[in-house]
mmCIF file of C-alpha atoms in Angstrom:
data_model
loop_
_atom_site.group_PDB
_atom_site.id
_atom_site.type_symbol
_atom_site.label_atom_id
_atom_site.label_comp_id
_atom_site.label_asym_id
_atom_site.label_seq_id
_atom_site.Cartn_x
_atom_site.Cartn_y
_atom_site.Cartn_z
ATOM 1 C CA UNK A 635 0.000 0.000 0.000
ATOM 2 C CA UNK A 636 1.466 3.449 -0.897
ATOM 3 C CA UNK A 637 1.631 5.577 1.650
ATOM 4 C CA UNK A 638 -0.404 8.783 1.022
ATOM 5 C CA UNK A 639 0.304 11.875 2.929
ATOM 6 C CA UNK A 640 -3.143 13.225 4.595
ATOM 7 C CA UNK A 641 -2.608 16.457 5.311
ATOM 8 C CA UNK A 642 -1.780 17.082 1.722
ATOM 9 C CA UNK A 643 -3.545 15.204 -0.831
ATOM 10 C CA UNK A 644 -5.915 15.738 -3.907
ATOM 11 C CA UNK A 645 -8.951 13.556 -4.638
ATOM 12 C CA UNK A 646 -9.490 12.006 -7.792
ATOM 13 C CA UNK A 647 -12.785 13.245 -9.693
ATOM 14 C CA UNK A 648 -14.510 12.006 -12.739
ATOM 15 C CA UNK A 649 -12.693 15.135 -14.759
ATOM 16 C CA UNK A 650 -8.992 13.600 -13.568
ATOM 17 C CA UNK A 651 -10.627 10.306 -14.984
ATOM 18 C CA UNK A 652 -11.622 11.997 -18.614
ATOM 19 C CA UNK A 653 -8.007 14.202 -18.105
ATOM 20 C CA UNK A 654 -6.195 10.837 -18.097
ATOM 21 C CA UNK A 655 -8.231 8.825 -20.849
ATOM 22 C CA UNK A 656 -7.773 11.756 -22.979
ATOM 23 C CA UNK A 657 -3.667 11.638 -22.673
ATOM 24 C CA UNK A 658 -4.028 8.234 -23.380
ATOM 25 C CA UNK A 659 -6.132 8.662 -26.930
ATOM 26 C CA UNK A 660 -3.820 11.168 -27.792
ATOM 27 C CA UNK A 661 -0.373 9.074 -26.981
ATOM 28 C CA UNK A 662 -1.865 6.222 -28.904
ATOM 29 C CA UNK A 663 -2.819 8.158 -32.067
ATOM 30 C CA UNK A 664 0.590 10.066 -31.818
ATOM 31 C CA UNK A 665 2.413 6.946 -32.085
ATOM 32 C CA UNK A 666 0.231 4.283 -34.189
ATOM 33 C CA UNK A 667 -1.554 6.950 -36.078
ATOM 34 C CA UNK A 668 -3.794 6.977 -38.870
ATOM 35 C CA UNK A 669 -6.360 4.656 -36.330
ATOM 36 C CA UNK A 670 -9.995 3.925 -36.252
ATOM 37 C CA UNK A 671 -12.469 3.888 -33.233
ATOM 38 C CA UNK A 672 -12.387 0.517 -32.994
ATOM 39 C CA UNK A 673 -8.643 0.586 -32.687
ATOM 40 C CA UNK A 674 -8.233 3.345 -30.213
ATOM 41 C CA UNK A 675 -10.829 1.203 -28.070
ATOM 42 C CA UNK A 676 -8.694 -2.677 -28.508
ATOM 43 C CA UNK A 677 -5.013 -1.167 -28.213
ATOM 44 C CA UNK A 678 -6.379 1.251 -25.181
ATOM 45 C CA UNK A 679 -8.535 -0.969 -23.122
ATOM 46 C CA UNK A 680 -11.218 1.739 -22.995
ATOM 47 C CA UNK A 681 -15.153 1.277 -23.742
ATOM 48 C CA UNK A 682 -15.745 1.713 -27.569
ATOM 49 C CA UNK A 683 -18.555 4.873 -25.912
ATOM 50 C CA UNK A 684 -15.460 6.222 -24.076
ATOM 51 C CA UNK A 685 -13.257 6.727 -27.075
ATOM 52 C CA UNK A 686 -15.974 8.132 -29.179
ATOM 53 C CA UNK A 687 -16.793 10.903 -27.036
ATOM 54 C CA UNK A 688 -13.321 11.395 -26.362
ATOM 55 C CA UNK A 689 -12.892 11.782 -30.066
ATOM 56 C CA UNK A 690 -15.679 13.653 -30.988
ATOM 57 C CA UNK A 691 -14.333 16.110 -28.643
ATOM 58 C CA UNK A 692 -11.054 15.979 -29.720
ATOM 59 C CA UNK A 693 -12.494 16.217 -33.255
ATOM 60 C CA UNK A 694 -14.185 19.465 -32.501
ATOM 61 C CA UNK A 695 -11.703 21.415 -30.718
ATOM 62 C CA UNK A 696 -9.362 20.961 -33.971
ATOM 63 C CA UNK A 697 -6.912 17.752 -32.248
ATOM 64 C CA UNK A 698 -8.025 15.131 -34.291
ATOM 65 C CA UNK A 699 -9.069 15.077 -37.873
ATOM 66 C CA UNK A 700 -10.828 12.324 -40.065
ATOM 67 C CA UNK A 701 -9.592 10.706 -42.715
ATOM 68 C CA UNK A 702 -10.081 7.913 -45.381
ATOM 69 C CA UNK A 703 -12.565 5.158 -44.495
ATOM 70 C CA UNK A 704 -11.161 1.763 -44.245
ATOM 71 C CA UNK A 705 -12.304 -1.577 -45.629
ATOM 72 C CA UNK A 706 -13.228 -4.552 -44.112
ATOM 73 C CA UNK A 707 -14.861 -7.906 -45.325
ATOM 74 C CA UNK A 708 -18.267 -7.380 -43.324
ATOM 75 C CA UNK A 709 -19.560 -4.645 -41.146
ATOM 76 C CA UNK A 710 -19.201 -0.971 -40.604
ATOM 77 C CA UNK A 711 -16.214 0.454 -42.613
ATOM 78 C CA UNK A 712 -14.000 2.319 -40.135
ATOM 79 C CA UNK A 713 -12.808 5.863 -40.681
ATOM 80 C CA UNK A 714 -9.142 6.750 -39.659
ATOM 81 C CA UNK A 715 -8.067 9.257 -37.231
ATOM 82 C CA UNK A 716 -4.789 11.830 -37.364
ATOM 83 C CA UNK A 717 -3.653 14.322 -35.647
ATOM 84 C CA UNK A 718 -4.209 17.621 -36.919
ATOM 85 C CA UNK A 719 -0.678 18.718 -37.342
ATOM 86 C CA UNK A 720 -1.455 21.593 -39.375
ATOM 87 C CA UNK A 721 -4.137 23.431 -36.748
ATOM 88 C CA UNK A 722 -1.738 22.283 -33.276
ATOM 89 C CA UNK A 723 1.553 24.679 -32.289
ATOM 90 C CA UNK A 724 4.218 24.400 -29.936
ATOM 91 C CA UNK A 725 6.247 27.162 -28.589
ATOM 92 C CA UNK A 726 10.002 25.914 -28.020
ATOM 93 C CA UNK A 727 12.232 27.779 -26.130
ATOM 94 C CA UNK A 728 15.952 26.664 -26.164
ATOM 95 C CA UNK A 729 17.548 28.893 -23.534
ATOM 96 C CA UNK A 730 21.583 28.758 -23.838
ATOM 97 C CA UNK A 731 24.045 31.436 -22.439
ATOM 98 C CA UNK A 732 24.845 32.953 -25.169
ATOM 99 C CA UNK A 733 22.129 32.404 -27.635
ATOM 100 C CA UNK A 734 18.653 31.871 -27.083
ATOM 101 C CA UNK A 735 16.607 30.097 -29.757
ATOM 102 C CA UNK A 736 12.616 29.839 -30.015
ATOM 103 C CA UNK A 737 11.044 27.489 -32.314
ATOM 104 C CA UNK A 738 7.157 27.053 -33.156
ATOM 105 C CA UNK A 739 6.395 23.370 -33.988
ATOM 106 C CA UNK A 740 3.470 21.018 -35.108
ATOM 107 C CA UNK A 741 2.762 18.535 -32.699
ATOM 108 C CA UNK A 742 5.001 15.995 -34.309
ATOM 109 C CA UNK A 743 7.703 17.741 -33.681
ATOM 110 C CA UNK A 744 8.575 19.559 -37.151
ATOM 111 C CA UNK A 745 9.001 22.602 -36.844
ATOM 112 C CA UNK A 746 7.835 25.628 -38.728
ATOM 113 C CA UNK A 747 10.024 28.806 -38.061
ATOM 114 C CA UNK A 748 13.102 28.907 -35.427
ATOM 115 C CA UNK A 749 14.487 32.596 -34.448
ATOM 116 C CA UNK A 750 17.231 33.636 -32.508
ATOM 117 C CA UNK A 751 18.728 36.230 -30.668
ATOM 118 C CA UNK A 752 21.781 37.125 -27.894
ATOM 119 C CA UNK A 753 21.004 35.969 -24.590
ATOM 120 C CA UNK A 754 20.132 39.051 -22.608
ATOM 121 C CA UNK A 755 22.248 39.022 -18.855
ATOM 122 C CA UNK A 756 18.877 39.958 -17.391
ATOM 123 C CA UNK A 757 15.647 37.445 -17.071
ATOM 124 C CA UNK A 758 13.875 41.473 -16.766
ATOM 125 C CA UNK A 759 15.328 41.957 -20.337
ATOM 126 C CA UNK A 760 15.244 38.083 -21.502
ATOM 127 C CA UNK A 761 11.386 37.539 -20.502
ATOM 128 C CA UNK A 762 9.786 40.775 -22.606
ATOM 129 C CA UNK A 763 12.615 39.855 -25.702
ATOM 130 C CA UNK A 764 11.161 36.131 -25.815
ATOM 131 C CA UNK A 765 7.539 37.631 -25.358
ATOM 132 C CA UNK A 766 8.256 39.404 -28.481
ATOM 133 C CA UNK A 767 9.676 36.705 -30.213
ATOM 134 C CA UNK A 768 6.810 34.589 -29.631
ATOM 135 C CA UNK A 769 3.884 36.807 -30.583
ATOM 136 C CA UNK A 770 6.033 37.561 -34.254
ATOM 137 C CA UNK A 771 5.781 33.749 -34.641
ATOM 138 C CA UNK A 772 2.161 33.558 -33.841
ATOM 139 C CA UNK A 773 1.465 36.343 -35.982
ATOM 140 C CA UNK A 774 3.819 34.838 -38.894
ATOM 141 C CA UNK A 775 1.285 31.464 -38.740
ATOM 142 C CA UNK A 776 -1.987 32.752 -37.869
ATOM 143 C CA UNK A 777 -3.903 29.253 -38.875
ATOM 144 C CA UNK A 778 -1.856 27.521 -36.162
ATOM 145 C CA UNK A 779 -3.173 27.838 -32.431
ATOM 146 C CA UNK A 780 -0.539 27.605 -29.987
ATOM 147 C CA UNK A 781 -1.277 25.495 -26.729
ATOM 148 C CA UNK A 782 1.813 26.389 -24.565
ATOM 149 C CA UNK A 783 5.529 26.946 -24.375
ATOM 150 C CA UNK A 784 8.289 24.665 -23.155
ATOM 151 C CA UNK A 785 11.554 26.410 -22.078
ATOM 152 C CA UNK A 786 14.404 24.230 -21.642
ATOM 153 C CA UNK A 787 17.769 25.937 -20.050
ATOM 154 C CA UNK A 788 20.970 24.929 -17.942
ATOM 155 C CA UNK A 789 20.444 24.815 -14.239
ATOM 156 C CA UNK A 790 18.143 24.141 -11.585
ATOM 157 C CA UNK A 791 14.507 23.731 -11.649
ATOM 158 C CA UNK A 792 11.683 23.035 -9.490
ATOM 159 C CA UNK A 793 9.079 21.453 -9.931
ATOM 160 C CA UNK A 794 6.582 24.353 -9.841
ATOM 161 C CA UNK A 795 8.720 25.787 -12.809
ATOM 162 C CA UNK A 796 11.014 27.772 -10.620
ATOM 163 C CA UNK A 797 14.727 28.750 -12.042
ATOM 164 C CA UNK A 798 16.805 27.920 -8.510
ATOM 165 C CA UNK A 799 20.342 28.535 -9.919
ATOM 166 C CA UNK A 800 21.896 28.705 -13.067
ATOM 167 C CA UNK A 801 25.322 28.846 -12.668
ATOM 168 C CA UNK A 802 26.343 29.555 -16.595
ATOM 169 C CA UNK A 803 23.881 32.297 -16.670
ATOM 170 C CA UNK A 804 24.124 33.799 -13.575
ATOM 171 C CA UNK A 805 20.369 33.761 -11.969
ATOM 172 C CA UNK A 806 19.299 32.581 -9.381
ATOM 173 C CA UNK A 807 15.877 32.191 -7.960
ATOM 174 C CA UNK A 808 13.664 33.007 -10.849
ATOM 175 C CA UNK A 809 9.747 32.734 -11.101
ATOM 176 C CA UNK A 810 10.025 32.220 -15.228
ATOM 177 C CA UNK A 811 7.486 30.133 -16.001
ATOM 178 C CA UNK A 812 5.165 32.822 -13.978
ATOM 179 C CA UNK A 813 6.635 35.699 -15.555
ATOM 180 C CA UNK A 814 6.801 33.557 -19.269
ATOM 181 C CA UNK A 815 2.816 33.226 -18.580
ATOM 182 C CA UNK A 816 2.553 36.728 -17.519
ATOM 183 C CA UNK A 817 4.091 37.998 -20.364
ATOM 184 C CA UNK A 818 2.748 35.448 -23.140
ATOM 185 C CA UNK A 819 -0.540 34.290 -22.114
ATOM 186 C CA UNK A 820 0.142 31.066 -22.814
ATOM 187 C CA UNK A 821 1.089 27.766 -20.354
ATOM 188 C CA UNK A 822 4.342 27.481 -19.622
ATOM 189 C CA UNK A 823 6.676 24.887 -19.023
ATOM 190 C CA UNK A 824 9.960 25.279 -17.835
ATOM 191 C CA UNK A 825 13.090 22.026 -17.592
ATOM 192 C CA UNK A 826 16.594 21.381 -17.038
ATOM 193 C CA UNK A 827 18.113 21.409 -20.428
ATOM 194 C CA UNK A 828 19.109 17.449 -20.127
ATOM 195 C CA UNK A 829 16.088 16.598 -18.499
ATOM 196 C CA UNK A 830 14.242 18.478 -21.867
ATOM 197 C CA UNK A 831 16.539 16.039 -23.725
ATOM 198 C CA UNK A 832 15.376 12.686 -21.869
ATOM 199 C CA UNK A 833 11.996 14.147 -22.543
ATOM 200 C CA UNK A 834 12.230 14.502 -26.077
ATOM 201 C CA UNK A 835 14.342 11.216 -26.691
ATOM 202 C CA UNK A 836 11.467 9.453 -25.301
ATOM 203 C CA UNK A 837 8.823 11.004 -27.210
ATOM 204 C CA UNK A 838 10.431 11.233 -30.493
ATOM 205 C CA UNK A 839 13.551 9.087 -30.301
ATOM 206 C CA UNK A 840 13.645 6.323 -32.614
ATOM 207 C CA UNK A 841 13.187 3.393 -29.821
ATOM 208 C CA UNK A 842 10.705 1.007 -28.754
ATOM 209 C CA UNK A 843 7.445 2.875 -27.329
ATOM 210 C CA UNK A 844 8.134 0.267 -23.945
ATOM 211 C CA UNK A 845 11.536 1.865 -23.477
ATOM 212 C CA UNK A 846 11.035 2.913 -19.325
ATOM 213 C CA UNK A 847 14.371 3.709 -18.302
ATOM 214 C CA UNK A 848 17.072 6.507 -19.879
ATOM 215 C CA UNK A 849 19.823 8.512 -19.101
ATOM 216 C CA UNK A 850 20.649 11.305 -20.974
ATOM 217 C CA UNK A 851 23.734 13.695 -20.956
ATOM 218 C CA UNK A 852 24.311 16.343 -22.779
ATOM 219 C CA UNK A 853 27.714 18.316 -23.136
ATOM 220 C CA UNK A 854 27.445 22.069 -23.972
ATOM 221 C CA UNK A 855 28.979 24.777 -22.311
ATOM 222 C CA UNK A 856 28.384 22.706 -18.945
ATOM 223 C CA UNK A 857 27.325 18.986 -18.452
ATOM 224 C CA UNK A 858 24.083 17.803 -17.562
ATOM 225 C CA UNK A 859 22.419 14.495 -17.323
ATOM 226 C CA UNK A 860 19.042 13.722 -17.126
ATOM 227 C CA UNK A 861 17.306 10.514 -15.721
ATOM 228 C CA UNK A 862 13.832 8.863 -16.156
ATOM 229 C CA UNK A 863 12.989 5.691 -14.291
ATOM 230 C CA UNK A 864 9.671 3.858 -15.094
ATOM 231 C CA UNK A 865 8.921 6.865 -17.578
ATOM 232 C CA UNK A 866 9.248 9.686 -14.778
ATOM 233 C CA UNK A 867 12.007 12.000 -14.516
ATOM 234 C CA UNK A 868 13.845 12.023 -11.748
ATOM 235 C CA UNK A 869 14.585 15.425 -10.067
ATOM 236 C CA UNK A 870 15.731 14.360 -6.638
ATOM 237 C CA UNK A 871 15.732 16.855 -3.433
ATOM 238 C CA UNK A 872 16.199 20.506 -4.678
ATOM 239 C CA UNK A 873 16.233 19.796 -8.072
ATOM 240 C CA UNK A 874 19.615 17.752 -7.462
ATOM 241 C CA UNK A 875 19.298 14.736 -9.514
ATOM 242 C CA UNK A 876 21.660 14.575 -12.821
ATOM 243 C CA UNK A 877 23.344 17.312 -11.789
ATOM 244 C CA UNK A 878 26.780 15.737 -12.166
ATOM 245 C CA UNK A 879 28.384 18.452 -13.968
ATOM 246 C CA UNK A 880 29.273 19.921 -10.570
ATOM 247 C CA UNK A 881 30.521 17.575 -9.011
ATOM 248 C CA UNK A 882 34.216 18.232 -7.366
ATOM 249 C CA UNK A 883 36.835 16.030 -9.464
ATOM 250 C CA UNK A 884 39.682 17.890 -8.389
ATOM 251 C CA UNK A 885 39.353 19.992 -5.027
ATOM 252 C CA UNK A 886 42.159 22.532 -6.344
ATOM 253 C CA UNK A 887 41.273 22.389 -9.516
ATOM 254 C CA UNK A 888 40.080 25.159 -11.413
ATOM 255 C CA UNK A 889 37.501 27.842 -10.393
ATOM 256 C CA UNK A 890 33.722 27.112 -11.540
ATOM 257 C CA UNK A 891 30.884 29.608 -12.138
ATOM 258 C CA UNK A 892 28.867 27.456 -9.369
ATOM 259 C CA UNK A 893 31.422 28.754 -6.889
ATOM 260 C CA UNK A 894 33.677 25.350 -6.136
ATOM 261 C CA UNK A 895 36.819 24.686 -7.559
ATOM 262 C CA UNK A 896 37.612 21.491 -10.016
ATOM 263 C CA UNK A 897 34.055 20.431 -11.465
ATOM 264 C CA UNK A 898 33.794 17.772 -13.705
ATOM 265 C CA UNK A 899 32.055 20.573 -16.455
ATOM 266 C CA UNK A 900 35.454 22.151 -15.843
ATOM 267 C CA UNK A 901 37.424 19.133 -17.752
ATOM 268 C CA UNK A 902 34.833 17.369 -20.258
ATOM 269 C CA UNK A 903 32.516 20.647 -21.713
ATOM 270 C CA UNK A 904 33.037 22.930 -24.573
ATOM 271 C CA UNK A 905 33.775 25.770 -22.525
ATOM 272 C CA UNK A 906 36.801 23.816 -20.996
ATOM 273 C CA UNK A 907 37.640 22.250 -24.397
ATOM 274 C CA UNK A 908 37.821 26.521 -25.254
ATOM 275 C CA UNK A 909 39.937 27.377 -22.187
ATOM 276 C CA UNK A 910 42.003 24.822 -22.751
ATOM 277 C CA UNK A 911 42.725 25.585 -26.542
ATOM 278 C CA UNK A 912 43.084 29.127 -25.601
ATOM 279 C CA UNK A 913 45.524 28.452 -22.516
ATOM 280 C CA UNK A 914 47.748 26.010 -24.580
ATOM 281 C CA UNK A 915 47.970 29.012 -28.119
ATOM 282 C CA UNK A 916 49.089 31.677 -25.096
ATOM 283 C CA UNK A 917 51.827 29.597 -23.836
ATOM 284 C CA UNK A 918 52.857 28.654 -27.157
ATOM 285 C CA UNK A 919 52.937 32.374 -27.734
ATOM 286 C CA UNK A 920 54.759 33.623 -24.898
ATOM 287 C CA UNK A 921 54.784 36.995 -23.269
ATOM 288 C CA UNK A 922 54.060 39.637 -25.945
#
C-alpha cells in the first residue's frame, strides 16, 4: 500500500478520470496513427462509448481530424483518425548562455520557423525579448493555435517551474514560467536542459514505445544528465538529480561559475575544451 500523505492530498474526480483517458487517446494516435475507433478502443482498453466521445471532442476542438474510411470484409467500414498537425503549435524555447533560440512546432515535432537572438544578462530583459519573439511567430502562422511553451535551459529547476540557480547564466531564484505566462498568455513549461533532452528522446527518439528507463547527458557549455525511471524523470531533493556536472573532481582544480573549484564541467565541456585551446595558443605564444 502506498503511503499517502493526509494532510496534503488531492482527490481524484470524474474530470482527472476523462483528463487521463484523454492523454491516453492522444499518446496512442501520436504513435500508431492513422487509427480507427475501434482501434483506439482494442489497443487502449477503454469502452468503444469512451473513445468516441473522447474523439468527438477531440475532433471538434481541432486535435483530431478524419480521414479515409477503411475496408473490411463485413460490417461498418471504419474511418481513420490523425492528428491535426497543421491546426496544433508548440512554442520551443531553447535557452543557452549565449544564444537563445525559439522554435514554433506542429505537434510531431517539425518545426515551422526557429528565431534567434543574444542571450540578454537579465531574465527582466530576456522575458519581454522572448515575449516578443513569440507573438512575431504567432502572428507569422496565424492558422496555427498555440497550446503552450516549453523552455528548456541549464540549471536548476523546481518542480513548480522555478529557475533555482543557473550557474552559466548567472540567476538565481527566478519565477520564469510565472513571468513567461505573464508575459505570453500562454502555459508554460519550464526544464533542465538534459532533463528536456530525456523528454524529447522518449517522445520522439527512434526506440521502442516500452523503453522505461534513460539517461541522458548532454555536453554544452556545462554537463548535464538527465534521468527517467519507469517513464518519470527524476529530479531528486532541490532539483539535485543529474546534476553531475558539478561535481568536485579535483578539489584545487580550477575555479567554476557554481562557486567550487575542479568540477567535472570544468574538464569534459566545450567551454573547458575553449579554455584549454586558448591556454595552450598563449603559452605557445609567450609573453608579448
Amino acid at each position: 500500500m502506498r503511503k499517502i500523505d493526509l494532510t496534503n492530498f488531492q482527490v481524484a474526480t470524474s474530470e482527472t478520470a476523462r483528463q487521463i483517458n484523454r492523454r491516453i487517446t492522444l499518446n496512442f494516435l501520436r504513435h500508431h496513427q492513422p487509427m480507427s475507433r475501434a482501434d483506439l478502443s482494442r489497443r487502449s482498453g477503454l469502452q468503444r462509448s469512451t473513445v468516441s466521445a473522447i474523439v468527438d471532442q477531440l475532433i471538434e476542438e481541432g486535435w483530431v481530424t478524419e480521414g479515409a474510411i477503411g475496408r473490411l470484409p463485413r460490417g461498418r467500414r471504419p474511418r481513420f483518425l490523425h492528428l491535426n498537425v497543421e491546426r496544433t503549435g508548440i512554442i520551443g524555447v531553447n535557452l543557452r548562455p549565449e544564444t537563445t533560440t525559439v522554435g514554433l512546432a506542429n505537434v510531431d515535432a517539425r518545426f515551422e520557423e526557429q528565431r534567434s537572438f543574444p542571450t540578454p544578462g537579465n531574465p527582466s530583459i530576456f522575458v519581454p525579448t522572448v515575449a516578443r519573439t513569440i507573438a512575431s511567430l504567432r502572428a507569422a502562422h496565424p492558422s496555427m493555435v498555440c497550446e503552450g511553451v516549453g523552455v528548456s535551459l541549464p540549471g536548476r529547476v523546481d518542480e513548480g517551474g522555478r529557475l533555482v540557480f543557473a550557474p552559466n547564466l548567472g540567476w538565481r531564484d527566478v519565477d520564469l514560467k510565472q513571468m513567461l505566462e505573464t508575459a505570453t498568455g500562454l502555459p508554460v513549461n519550464v526544464e533542465n536542459a538534459a532533463n528536456a533532452c530525456a523528454l524529447g528522446e522518449v517522445w520522439f527518439g527512434r526506440h521502442d514505445e516500452h523503453l522505461r528507463h534513460l539517461v541522458a547527458v548532454t555536453g554544452s557549455e556545462g554537463i548535464g544528465v538527465g534521468v527517467l525511471l519507469n517513464g518519470q524523470l527524476v529530479h531528486g531533493a532541490n532539483a539535485m538529480a543529474g546534476e553531475f556536472g558539478h561535481m568536485t573532481l579535483d578539489e584545487s582544480g580550477p575555479p567554476c561559475c557554481c562557486g567550487k573549484r575542479g568540477c567535472w564541467e570544468r574538464y569534459a565541456s566545450n567551454s573547458a575544451a575553449v579554455d584549454y585551446y586558448t591556454s595552450g595558443a598563449q603559452a605557445t605564444r609567450g609573453p608579448s
